[in-house]
Amino acid sequence: MIAGVCGGIAERYGMRPTTVRLLFLLSCILPGPQFILYLIMWVAVPKAPARQYH
């Protein structure tokens, strides 16, 4: 919702965005670089092309 990282991961692997967001939040409880990886992906992963509605 903030940078689209979790939504992009969900779309890539055929998962629901809410599930990926919850898994990310739960992983933040564990020690590790999850938040730093999120920031790196925010910068490094290209944005999806805009969808056009007819």
Short mmCIF file of C-alpha atoms in Angstrom, two decimals:
data_model
loop_
_atom_site.label_atom_id
_atom_site.label_comp_id
_atom_site.label_asym_id
_atom_site.label_seq_id
_atom_site.Cartn_x
_atom_site.Cartn_y
_atom_site.Cartn_z
CA MET A 1 0.00 0.00 0.00
CA ILE A 2 2.90 2.34 0.66
CA ALA A 3 5.31 1.41 -2.11
CA GLY A 4 3.57 -1.55 -3.73
CA VAL A 5 6.33 -3.98 -2.82
CA CYS A 6 4.10 -6.53 -1.09
CA GLY A 7 1.43 -6.15 -3.79
CA GLY A 8 4.04 -6.76 -6.48
CA ILE A 9 5.37 -9.85 -4.72
CA ALA A 10 1.81 -11.14 -4.33
CA GLU A 11 1.05 -10.59 -8.01
CA ARG A 12 4.29 -12.26 -9.10
CA TYR A 13 3.63 -15.41 -7.06
CA GLY A 14 -0.16 -15.56 -7.43
CA MET A 15 -0.95 -14.73 -3.82
CA ARG A 16 -3.34 -12.28 -2.21
CA PRO A 17 -1.71 -8.92 -1.35
CA THR A 18 -3.23 -8.97 2.14
CA THR A 19 -1.58 -12.31 2.86
CA VAL A 20 1.85 -11.04 1.80
CA ARG A 21 1.42 -7.85 3.85
CA LEU A 22 0.48 -9.87 6.95
CA LEU A 23 3.44 -12.20 6.45
CA PHE A 24 5.73 -9.19 6.15
CA LEU A 25 4.35 -7.64 9.34
CA LEU A 26 4.75 -10.94 11.20
CA SER A 27 8.31 -11.30 9.90
CA CYS A 28 9.17 -7.90 11.38
CA ILE A 29 8.81 -9.47 14.83
CA LEU A 30 11.77 -11.74 14.05
CA PRO A 31 15.31 -10.38 14.02
CA GLY A 32 16.68 -9.64 10.59
CA PRO A 33 16.88 -7.07 7.83
CA GLN A 34 13.26 -7.28 6.61
CA PHE A 35 12.60 -3.54 6.72
CA ILE A 36 15.91 -2.73 5.03
CA LEU A 37 15.14 -5.25 2.27
CA TYR A 38 11.72 -3.63 1.82
CA LEU A 39 13.36 -0.22 1.38
CA ILE A 40 15.87 -1.63 -1.12
CA MET A 41 13.09 -3.26 -3.11
CA TRP A 42 11.11 0.00 -3.04
CA VAL A 43 14.01 1.72 -4.79
CA ALA A 44 15.31 -1.11 -7.00
CA VAL A 45 12.15 -2.73 -8.38
CA PRO A 46 10.61 -0.86 -11.32
CA LYS A 47 7.04 0.34 -11.07
CA ALA A 48 4.38 -1.60 -12.89
CA PRO A 49 2.98 0.06 -15.99
CA ALA A 50 -0.22 2.01 -15.42
CA ARG A 51 -3.36 0.03 -16.14
CA GLN A 52 -5.70 1.52 -18.66
CA TYR A 53 -9.41 1.09 -18.16
CA HIS A 54 -11.80 1.26 -21.10
#
